[in-house]
Coordinates of C-alpha atoms in Angstrom, one line a residue:
M1 CA -65.7 2.8 23.9
K2 CA -64.4 2.0 27.4
S3 CA -61.9 4.9 27.1
I4 CA -64.7 7.2 26.0
I5 CA -67.1 6.2 28.8
I6 CA -64.3 6.7 31.4
A7 CA -63.5 10.1 29.9
I8 CA -67.2 11.2 30.1
G9 CA -67.3 10.3 33.7
L10 CA -64.2 12.4 34.5
G11 CA -65.2 15.8 33.0
G12 CA -63.8 18.7 30.6
L13 CA -60.9 20.5 28.9
C14 CA -62.7 23.6 27.8
M15 CA -64.9 24.5 30.8
H16 CA -62.6 24.2 33.7
H17 CA -61.5 27.8 33.3
A18 CA -65.0 29.1 33.8
Y19 CA -65.5 27.2 37.0
A20 CA -61.9 27.1 38.3
Q21 CA -61.3 28.0 42.0
E22 CA -60.3 31.6 42.8
Q23 CA -56.6 32.1 43.4
A24 CA -55.6 32.5 47.0
D25 CA -55.3 36.1 48.1
T26 CA -52.3 36.9 50.2
T27 CA -54.1 39.8 52.0
L28 CA -56.3 38.6 54.8
N29 CA -60.1 39.3 54.6
R30 CA -59.9 41.4 51.5
T31 CA -63.2 42.2 49.6
V32 CA -63.0 43.9 46.2
V33 CA -66.0 45.9 45.2
V34 CA -66.0 46.7 41.5
E35 CA -68.9 48.2 39.5
N36 CA -69.4 46.0 36.5
Q37 CA -71.3 47.6 33.6
Y38 CA -73.0 45.2 31.2
N39 CA -71.7 46.3 27.8
P40 CA -71.3 43.1 25.8
E41 CA -70.5 41.9 22.4
V42 CA -72.4 39.0 21.0
M43 CA -71.2 35.8 22.8
D44 CA -71.3 32.9 20.4
A45 CA -69.2 30.0 19.3
F46 CA -69.2 30.8 15.6
K47 CA -68.2 34.5 15.6
I48 CA -66.5 35.9 12.6
N49 CA -66.4 39.5 11.2
V50 CA -65.3 40.6 7.8
L51 CA -66.3 44.2 8.4
P52 CA -64.5 47.2 9.7
E53 CA -64.3 47.4 13.5
V54 CA -67.0 49.7 14.9
E55 CA -65.6 51.6 17.9
E56 CA -68.2 52.8 20.4
P57 CA -68.0 53.9 24.0
T58 CA -66.9 51.3 26.5
V59 CA -67.1 51.6 30.2
P60 CA -63.8 53.0 31.5
K61 CA -61.8 50.9 34.0
Q62 CA -63.0 51.8 37.5
H63 CA -61.0 52.6 40.6
I64 CA -61.0 49.6 43.0
D65 CA -62.4 50.3 46.5
Y66 CA -61.7 47.9 49.3
A67 CA -64.7 47.3 51.5
T68 CA -64.5 46.6 55.2
S69 CA -67.1 43.8 55.1
L70 CA -66.0 40.1 55.2
H71 CA -68.7 39.2 52.6
P72 CA -67.9 39.9 48.9
F73 CA -70.8 40.2 46.5
S74 CA -71.4 39.9 42.8
A75 CA -72.1 42.7 40.4
W76 CA -75.3 40.9 39.5
E77 CA -76.4 40.4 43.1
F78 CA -79.0 42.9 44.4
T79 CA -79.1 41.8 48.1
P80 CA -77.6 44.3 50.6
M81 CA -74.3 43.8 52.3
Q82 CA -74.2 42.2 55.7
A83 CA -74.4 43.7 59.2
M84 CA -71.3 45.9 59.3
T85 CA -72.4 47.9 56.3
S86 CA -76.1 47.2 56.2
D87 CA -76.9 50.8 55.0
E88 CA -74.8 50.3 51.8
K89 CA -75.9 48.5 48.7
Q90 CA -74.1 48.1 45.3
Q91 CA -76.2 49.6 42.5
K92 CA -77.4 46.9 40.2
A93 CA -75.8 47.2 36.8
P94 CA -78.2 47.4 33.8
G95 CA -78.9 44.0 32.3
G96 CA -79.8 45.2 28.7
Y97 CA -77.7 46.5 25.9
A98 CA -78.8 47.7 22.4
R99 CA -76.7 49.1 19.6
V100 CA -77.2 50.1 16.0
A101 CA -74.7 51.6 13.5
Y102 CA -74.9 52.4 9.8
G103 CA -72.3 53.6 7.4
T104 CA -71.0 53.9 3.8
R105 CA -71.3 50.8 1.5
N106 CA -74.4 50.0 3.5
N107 CA -72.4 48.8 6.4
V108 CA -74.7 48.0 9.3
D109 CA -74.1 46.6 12.8
A110 CA -77.0 46.0 15.1
R111 CA -76.8 44.2 18.5
L112 CA -79.2 43.4 21.3
S113 CA -78.3 41.7 24.6
Y114 CA -80.2 41.1 27.8
L115 CA -79.2 39.3 31.0
W116 CA -82.4 38.7 32.9
D117 CA -82.2 37.7 36.5
I118 CA -85.6 36.1 36.7
S119 CA -85.0 35.2 40.3
R120 CA -82.0 34.6 42.6
R121 CA -81.8 31.1 41.1
D122 CA -82.9 31.6 37.5
C123 CA -81.1 33.5 34.8
L124 CA -81.8 33.9 31.1
N125 CA -79.2 35.3 28.7
F126 CA -80.2 36.5 25.3
N127 CA -77.8 37.8 22.5
A128 CA -78.5 38.8 19.0
S129 CA -76.7 40.6 16.2
F130 CA -77.0 41.5 12.6
Y131 CA -74.1 42.9 10.6
G132 CA -72.9 43.2 7.1
M133 CA -72.4 45.4 4.0
N134 CA -73.4 45.7 0.4
G135 CA -71.1 47.9 -1.7
K136 CA -68.3 48.1 -4.2
I137 CA -64.7 47.1 -3.3
S138 CA -61.6 47.1 -5.5
S139 CA -61.0 43.7 -6.9
S140 CA -57.7 42.0 -6.2
L141 CA -57.9 40.0 -9.5
P142 CA -56.1 41.3 -12.6
D143 CA -58.2 43.2 -15.2
A144 CA -61.3 42.7 -13.1
D145 CA -63.9 45.5 -12.4
D146 CA -64.8 46.6 -8.9
W147 CA -66.5 43.9 -6.9
K148 CA -70.0 44.5 -5.6
S149 CA -69.4 42.8 -2.3
R150 CA -72.3 41.5 -0.2
F151 CA -72.1 39.9 3.2
Y152 CA -74.8 39.7 5.8
R153 CA -74.8 37.7 9.0
T154 CA -77.4 37.1 11.7
D155 CA -76.5 35.6 15.1
I156 CA -78.9 34.6 17.9
L157 CA -78.0 33.0 21.2
L158 CA -80.2 31.9 24.1
D159 CA -79.0 30.4 27.4
Y160 CA -81.0 29.6 30.5
K161 CA -79.6 28.5 33.9
H162 CA -81.2 27.4 37.1
D163 CA -79.3 27.0 40.4
F164 CA -80.3 24.2 42.8
R165 CA -78.7 24.0 46.3
K166 CA -75.5 22.4 45.1
V167 CA -75.6 22.2 41.3
S168 CA -76.9 24.2 38.4
L169 CA -78.6 23.1 35.2
G170 CA -78.4 24.9 31.9
I171 CA -79.9 24.7 28.5
G172 CA -79.3 26.8 25.4
G173 CA -78.8 27.1 21.7
A174 CA -77.4 29.3 19.0
F175 CA -78.4 30.0 15.4
V176 CA -76.4 31.7 12.6
S177 CA -77.4 32.6 9.0
Q178 CA -74.6 33.9 6.8
V179 CA -75.4 35.1 3.2
F180 CA -72.6 36.4 1.0
N181 CA -71.1 36.3 -2.5
Y182 CA -67.7 35.6 -4.0
M183 CA -65.4 38.0 -5.9
P184 CA -66.0 37.4 -9.6
V185 CA -63.4 37.5 -12.4
K186 CA -63.9 39.4 -15.6
S187 CA -65.8 37.1 -18.0
D188 CA -66.6 37.6 -21.7
T189 CA -68.7 34.4 -21.9
L190 CA -70.7 35.3 -18.7
P191 CA -71.3 39.0 -18.8
D192 CA -74.0 39.0 -16.1
I193 CA -71.8 37.0 -13.7
E194 CA -73.7 38.1 -10.6
S195 CA -76.9 36.4 -11.7
V196 CA -75.3 33.1 -12.5
I197 CA -75.1 31.8 -9.0
G198 CA -76.7 34.3 -6.6
R199 CA -76.2 34.3 -2.9
Q200 CA -74.2 31.8 -1.0
R201 CA -75.7 30.7 2.3
Y202 CA -74.1 29.0 5.4
T203 CA -76.4 28.0 8.3
L204 CA -75.0 27.2 11.7
G205 CA -76.8 25.8 14.7
E206 CA -76.2 24.4 18.1
G207 CA -78.2 23.1 21.1
Y208 CA -76.7 21.9 24.4
F209 CA -77.5 20.8 27.9
R210 CA -75.2 21.6 30.9
I211 CA -74.9 20.5 34.5
A212 CA -72.3 21.9 36.9
S213 CA -71.5 22.2 40.6
L214 CA -72.0 25.5 42.3
K215 CA -68.8 27.1 43.5
G216 CA -67.9 26.0 47.0
A217 CA -71.0 23.8 47.4
L218 CA -69.3 20.4 47.0
P219 CA -65.8 19.1 47.9
I220 CA -65.3 18.2 44.2
E221 CA -66.2 20.6 41.5
F222 CA -67.4 19.4 38.1
A223 CA -69.1 20.5 34.9
F224 CA -70.5 18.6 32.0
Q225 CA -72.0 19.8 28.8
T226 CA -73.2 18.0 25.7
G227 CA -75.0 18.9 22.5
L228 CA -75.3 18.9 18.8
R229 CA -73.6 21.4 16.4
S230 CA -74.4 21.7 12.7
F231 CA -73.0 23.6 9.7
S232 CA -74.7 23.4 6.3
R233 CA -73.8 24.8 2.9
K234 CA -76.7 25.4 0.6
Y235 CA -75.3 26.2 -2.8
D236 CA -72.8 24.2 -4.9
I237 CA -69.4 25.7 -5.5
A238 CA -66.4 24.2 -7.2
R239 CA -65.1 21.1 -5.3
M240 CA -67.2 21.9 -2.3
N241 CA -70.7 20.6 -2.8
H242 CA -73.7 21.6 -0.7
G243 CA -74.3 19.5 2.4
S244 CA -73.7 19.6 6.1
E245 CA -71.4 18.7 8.9
N246 CA -72.9 17.6 12.3
I247 CA -70.9 17.3 15.5
F248 CA -71.9 15.7 18.8
H249 CA -69.9 18.1 21.0
T250 CA -69.2 17.0 24.6
L251 CA -66.9 18.6 27.2
G252 CA -66.5 18.9 31.0
F253 CA -64.1 18.7 33.9
V254 CA -63.7 17.3 37.4
S255 CA -61.4 18.8 40.0
G256 CA -60.7 18.6 43.7
A257 CA -58.5 20.5 46.2
I258 CA -55.9 18.5 48.2
N259 CA -55.4 21.5 50.5
E260 CA -55.5 25.3 50.2
E261 CA -52.5 25.4 47.9
Q262 CA -52.9 22.2 45.8
K263 CA -55.5 20.9 43.4
V264 CA -55.8 18.0 40.9
G265 CA -58.3 17.6 38.1
I266 CA -58.9 16.3 34.6
G267 CA -60.7 17.8 31.7
F268 CA -62.0 16.4 28.5
A269 CA -63.6 17.3 25.2
M270 CA -65.0 14.9 22.6
D271 CA -66.2 15.7 19.1
N272 CA -68.0 13.2 16.9
L273 CA -68.1 14.5 13.3
I274 CA -70.7 13.2 10.8
H275 CA -70.8 14.4 7.2
D276 CA -73.3 14.1 4.4
V277 CA -70.6 15.5 2.0
D278 CA -67.7 13.6 0.5
Q279 CA -65.6 13.7 3.7
A280 CA -64.7 11.0 6.3
D281 CA -66.4 10.8 9.6
Y282 CA -64.2 10.7 12.7
T283 CA -64.0 11.3 16.5
L284 CA -61.5 13.5 18.3
L285 CA -61.1 12.9 22.1
R286 CA -59.0 15.3 24.2
L287 CA -57.9 14.6 27.7
N288 CA -56.1 17.0 30.1
P289 CA -55.1 15.7 33.5
Y290 CA -53.3 18.3 35.6
Y291 CA -52.0 19.2 39.0
T292 CA -51.7 22.8 40.3
F293 CA -49.9 24.5 43.2
D294 CA -50.3 28.1 44.2
N295 CA -48.8 29.6 47.4
G296 CA -49.2 33.2 46.3
R297 CA -45.6 33.6 45.3
M298 CA -45.2 30.6 42.9
R299 CA -47.9 29.1 40.7
L300 CA -47.4 25.7 39.0
R301 CA -49.6 23.8 36.6
A302 CA -48.2 20.4 35.6
G303 CA -50.3 18.4 33.1
I304 CA -50.4 16.9 29.7
H305 CA -52.7 16.9 26.7
A306 CA -53.4 13.4 25.5
D307 CA -55.6 13.6 22.3
A308 CA -56.7 10.6 20.3
Q309 CA -58.4 10.6 16.9
F310 CA -60.4 7.7 15.7
G311 CA -60.9 7.5 11.9
H312 CA -59.6 9.9 9.2
D313 CA -56.0 9.0 9.7
G314 CA -56.5 8.3 13.4
K315 CA -53.6 8.8 15.8
L316 CA -52.5 9.6 19.3
M317 CA -51.2 13.1 19.9
V318 CA -49.4 14.0 23.2
S319 CA -48.2 17.4 24.3
P320 CA -47.2 19.2 27.5
D321 CA -49.4 21.4 29.7
V322 CA -46.8 22.9 32.1
K323 CA -46.9 26.5 33.4
L324 CA -44.6 28.0 36.0
D325 CA -45.1 31.5 37.3
F326 CA -43.1 33.4 39.9
F327 CA -44.4 36.6 41.5
F328 CA -42.1 39.1 43.1
A329 CA -42.1 42.7 44.3
D330 CA -46.0 42.5 44.4
T331 CA -46.4 43.7 40.8
Y332 CA -44.0 41.6 38.7
R333 CA -44.4 38.1 37.3
V334 CA -41.9 36.0 35.4
Y335 CA -43.1 32.9 33.7
V336 CA -42.1 29.9 31.6
H337 CA -44.8 27.9 29.8
A338 CA -44.6 24.7 27.7
T339 CA -48.0 23.9 26.2
G340 CA -49.5 22.3 23.1
G341 CA -52.6 20.5 22.0
T342 CA -54.9 20.0 19.0
E343 CA -57.2 22.2 16.9
L344 CA -60.3 20.7 15.3
N345 CA -60.5 21.9 11.7
D346 CA -64.2 21.5 11.2
F347 CA -66.3 23.7 8.9
R348 CA -67.0 26.1 11.7
R349 CA -63.3 26.9 12.3
L350 CA -62.6 27.1 8.5
N351 CA -65.4 29.6 8.2
E352 CA -63.9 31.7 11.0
L353 CA -60.6 31.8 9.2
S354 CA -62.3 32.9 6.0
P355 CA -65.9 32.5 4.7
Y356 CA -64.4 32.4 1.2
W357 CA -62.4 29.3 1.8
A358 CA -61.9 26.4 -0.6
Q359 CA -60.3 23.1 0.2
V360 CA -58.8 20.6 -2.2
G361 CA -59.0 17.7 0.3
Q362 CA -60.3 17.2 3.8
M363 CA -58.5 19.2 6.5
Q364 CA -56.4 17.3 9.0
T365 CA -56.5 18.1 12.8
S366 CA -53.8 20.7 13.6
Y367 CA -51.4 19.3 16.2
T368 CA -49.0 21.4 18.3
P369 CA -46.4 19.1 19.9
V370 CA -44.9 22.0 21.9
D371 CA -45.3 25.8 22.3
L372 CA -42.5 27.2 24.5
K373 CA -43.0 30.7 25.8
A374 CA -41.2 32.8 28.4
G375 CA -41.9 36.3 29.5
L376 CA -42.0 39.1 32.1
K377 CA -45.0 41.1 33.1
G378 CA -44.8 44.1 35.5
A379 CA -46.4 47.3 36.7
P380 CA -43.6 49.6 37.9
M381 CA -46.1 52.4 38.8
P382 CA -49.8 52.8 39.1
G383 CA -51.4 52.8 35.7
L384 CA -48.3 51.7 33.8
S385 CA -47.7 48.1 32.8
F386 CA -45.5 46.2 30.4
H387 CA -45.1 42.7 28.9
L388 CA -42.0 41.2 27.3
Y389 CA -42.2 37.7 25.8
G390 CA -40.7 35.3 23.4
G391 CA -41.2 31.7 22.3
Y392 CA -41.0 28.9 19.8
R393 CA -43.9 26.8 18.4
I394 CA -44.1 23.7 16.2
V395 CA -47.4 22.9 14.5
K396 CA -48.1 19.9 12.4
D397 CA -50.8 20.5 9.7
E398 CA -50.8 24.2 10.2
I399 CA -53.5 25.9 8.0
F400 CA -52.2 28.3 5.4
K401 CA -54.3 30.7 3.3
G402 CA -53.2 31.4 -0.2
C403 CA -53.7 34.2 -2.7
P404 CA -57.3 34.2 -4.1
F405 CA -57.6 32.4 -7.4
V406 CA -60.1 30.7 -9.7
M407 CA -60.4 27.0 -9.4
D408 CA -63.1 26.2 -12.0
E409 CA -64.0 27.8 -15.3
D410 CA -67.6 26.8 -14.8
F411 CA -67.7 28.9 -11.6
P412 CA -65.4 31.9 -12.3
Y413 CA -65.2 33.2 -8.8
A414 CA -62.1 33.7 -6.6
Y415 CA -61.6 31.4 -3.7
V416 CA -59.1 31.5 -0.8
P417 CA -57.4 28.1 -0.9
F418 CA -56.6 26.4 2.4
M419 CA -53.5 24.1 2.5
Q420 CA -51.7 22.4 5.3
E421 CA -48.0 21.8 6.1
K422 CA -45.7 21.5 9.1
A423 CA -44.6 24.9 10.4
K424 CA -42.1 26.2 12.9
V425 CA -42.2 29.7 14.2
G426 CA -40.1 31.7 16.6
Y427 CA -41.6 34.8 18.0
G428 CA -40.9 37.7 20.3
G429 CA -42.8 40.8 21.3
A430 CA -43.3 43.6 23.7
E431 CA -46.4 45.5 25.0
I432 CA -46.7 48.6 27.1
A433 CA -49.8 50.4 28.4
Y434 CA -50.6 53.4 30.5
Q435 CA -53.9 54.5 32.0
Y436 CA -54.7 57.5 34.1
K437 CA -58.1 57.1 35.7
D438 CA -60.7 57.3 32.9
W439 CA -59.0 60.3 31.2
I440 CA -56.4 58.5 29.0
D441 CA -55.6 55.0 28.0
V442 CA -52.6 54.3 25.8
S443 CA -51.2 51.0 24.5
L444 CA -48.5 50.0 22.1
G445 CA -47.4 46.5 21.2
G446 CA -45.4 44.7 18.5
V447 CA -44.4 41.1 17.7
Y448 CA -41.9 39.7 15.3
S449 CA -42.4 36.1 13.9
H450 CA -39.9 34.0 12.0
W451 CA -41.6 31.2 10.0
D452 CA -39.9 28.1 8.8
V453 CA -41.4 25.6 6.3
K454 CA -39.9 23.4 3.7
E455 CA -38.2 25.5 1.0
E456 CA -40.5 24.2 -1.8
K457 CA -43.5 25.2 0.4
E458 CA -42.5 28.8 1.0
A459 CA -45.4 30.2 -1.0
L460 CA -47.7 29.0 1.7
L461 CA -46.5 31.8 3.9
Y462 CA -48.1 34.4 1.6
L463 CA -50.4 35.9 4.2
K464 CA -48.5 35.0 7.4
P465 CA -47.4 38.0 9.4
Q466 CA -43.7 38.7 9.9
F467 CA -44.0 41.8 12.0
A468 CA -47.2 43.3 13.5
L469 CA -47.6 46.6 15.3
N470 CA -50.7 47.8 17.2
A471 CA -51.1 51.2 18.8
S472 CA -54.2 52.7 20.5
V473 CA -54.9 56.0 22.3
R474 CA -58.2 56.7 24.0
A475 CA -58.8 60.0 25.8
K476 CA -61.5 61.9 27.4
V477 CA -61.6 65.4 25.8
Y478 CA -64.3 67.0 28.0
D479 CA -66.7 65.5 30.6
D480 CA -68.3 62.5 28.7
L481 CA -66.8 63.3 25.3
W482 CA -64.1 60.9 24.2
V483 CA -61.9 60.3 21.1
K484 CA -59.8 57.3 20.1
A485 CA -57.2 56.6 17.5
Q486 CA -56.1 53.1 16.5
Y487 CA -53.3 52.0 14.1
R488 CA -52.3 48.5 12.9
F489 CA -49.3 47.7 10.7
E490 CA -48.6 44.2 9.6
K491 CA -45.8 43.2 7.2
R492 CA -46.3 39.8 5.6
V493 CA -43.5 37.3 5.1
G494 CA -41.2 38.1 2.2
M495 CA -41.5 35.8 -0.8
K496 CA -38.6 34.6 -3.0
V497 CA -40.7 32.8 -5.5
M498 CA -43.5 35.4 -5.9
E499 CA -44.5 38.9 -5.2
D500 CA -45.0 39.8 -1.6
A501 CA -48.5 40.4 -0.3
E502 CA -49.2 44.1 0.5
S503 CA -48.8 45.1 4.1
V504 CA -51.7 45.8 6.4
N505 CA -51.8 49.5 7.0
N506 CA -54.9 50.7 8.8
L507 CA -55.6 53.9 10.7
S508 CA -59.0 54.5 12.3
L509 CA -60.4 57.4 14.3
S510 CA -63.6 57.5 16.4
A511 CA -65.4 59.7 18.9
G512 CA -68.4 59.6 21.0
Y513 CA -70.5 61.2 23.7
E514 CA -72.4 59.6 26.6
F515 CA -75.7 60.9 28.0
F516 CA -77.1 60.0 31.4
N517 CA -74.5 57.3 31.8
R518 CA -76.5 55.0 29.6
L519 CA -77.0 56.5 26.1
N520 CA -74.0 56.7 23.8
V521 CA -73.7 58.3 20.3
F522 CA -70.5 57.6 18.3
A523 CA -68.9 57.8 14.9
G524 CA -65.8 56.4 13.4
V525 CA -63.7 56.5 10.3
N526 CA -61.9 53.3 9.2
N527 CA -59.0 52.8 6.8
L528 CA -58.4 56.5 6.9
L529 CA -55.3 56.1 4.6
N530 CA -57.5 54.3 2.0
C531 CA -55.0 51.5 1.6
D532 CA -55.5 48.4 -0.6
Y533 CA -54.4 45.0 0.9
L534 CA -55.7 41.5 1.6
T535 CA -57.3 41.1 5.0
E536 CA -56.7 38.0 7.2
T537 CA -59.7 36.4 5.4
G538 CA -57.6 36.5 2.1
Y539 CA -60.1 38.9 0.5
P540 CA -59.6 42.7 -0.2
V541 CA -60.2 45.2 2.5
Q542 CA -62.8 47.9 2.2
G543 CA -61.5 51.3 1.4
F544 CA -62.1 54.5 3.3
N545 CA -65.4 54.1 5.2
V546 CA -67.5 55.9 7.8
M547 CA -69.9 54.5 10.4
A548 CA -72.0 56.2 13.1
G549 CA -74.5 54.9 15.6
V550 CA -76.1 54.9 19.0
S551 CA -76.0 52.4 21.9
V552 CA -77.9 52.3 25.2
R553 CA -77.7 50.2 28.4
F554 CA -81.1 49.5 30.0

């Protein structure tokens, strides 16, 4: 308890990025003026999506203009610039965003967001989404008929913030309702299999309180947030009875500058898990003390992750948090990173990996003793950038997803089994991108991974990627008319003991037109090649499908 109390007083692992100091600019008195359009996706902690990606117009990257004023201003700020340019004022970006799309198999995707600057000190952020589908998909089980898949999910998030002179207070919450069904096997004893169980329902909720220092207002910066998260399963399924998991989630950080180039800080996160299902309660405490140095040419972060688990096979897990970056020729960066840490495998994360999951036993916390990565980033000419990288990672209790199978004759539906094992993976990849104004944007990237597990555990690698390739081209055809093509290929790890999983092979095309710089109409075709394979959720992909919609900023 003494360690926990000390940690709470020090502050947080996960929030320091949001409030970290700006990096020192080597150019004296530079002010960057960038128009920031508000075109968001739903921002929530529980986000998953088992549906085809809906591509719709996004704001093109803007040219950066350098102002002559000494006073930078925010995209959300509506006060005029100071004396030198008192006749100029940045146009306030729209705070609202709405979108609705509909397609084959009753695919629907509706979103609504609004960022309301009530006053200069009060801000309210609202986000909501509803997406899902209801239609037939080819079953991945032998001798089974087409599966009438159903998945609908509703997300709502509300966050309010008030700024005092030196600190800000915030309060918010999120709610998610997820209704879906499993893929049934062919059954002679249960001919009307869909009526046996009905809809499965997961309900997620969160409420939190936050206090944080305003940037530059205090010599020491801090942030602290605490709240309650819940995840409940309503219907019984094989080996996973209905019930809930509740988490008291606390995180924060404290940091202070030694001088303009050096800073020290410590972050923490603590999760207290309480179950009313047959699982052990436990607490995971994560501490991250660190030191940073940045002189514009070299950036160093030296720290450690010290994570302790109390209960459920409690243990101490230590890993490095060291990052060294060198900048040269203005547009190139070479880096070497040695990181690690833990991943809490609560119901929320398992649901993000696959809503169709099943677990034989309680999941252990995933622990990465070390993740070594080195790379080179550069921009040899305006608009052109590249990234070369490689690394090696060790994970204890890595989560593996298996091939869907039936666990219980009394509930003849297919589950995606989750299993854990130590894994080592070496990886290397390359990315290249080119953009010319807002007329064309091209990107291409690939990564190769070599997985290593115990020989008798090789079947766990069934859905792990061995090679992945992503390509994207977005071009303006005429005025505000744009088209986009995306392609993803993913070869799964080869199996010696069983048949390999089918490769991911997805080509999508989309197009749209923007009216009045606010209203967008768009349409897209996904899985144009009509390929059959298991998605990253472990369940079959939709075949050829079409969606169209409209979005507006207001």
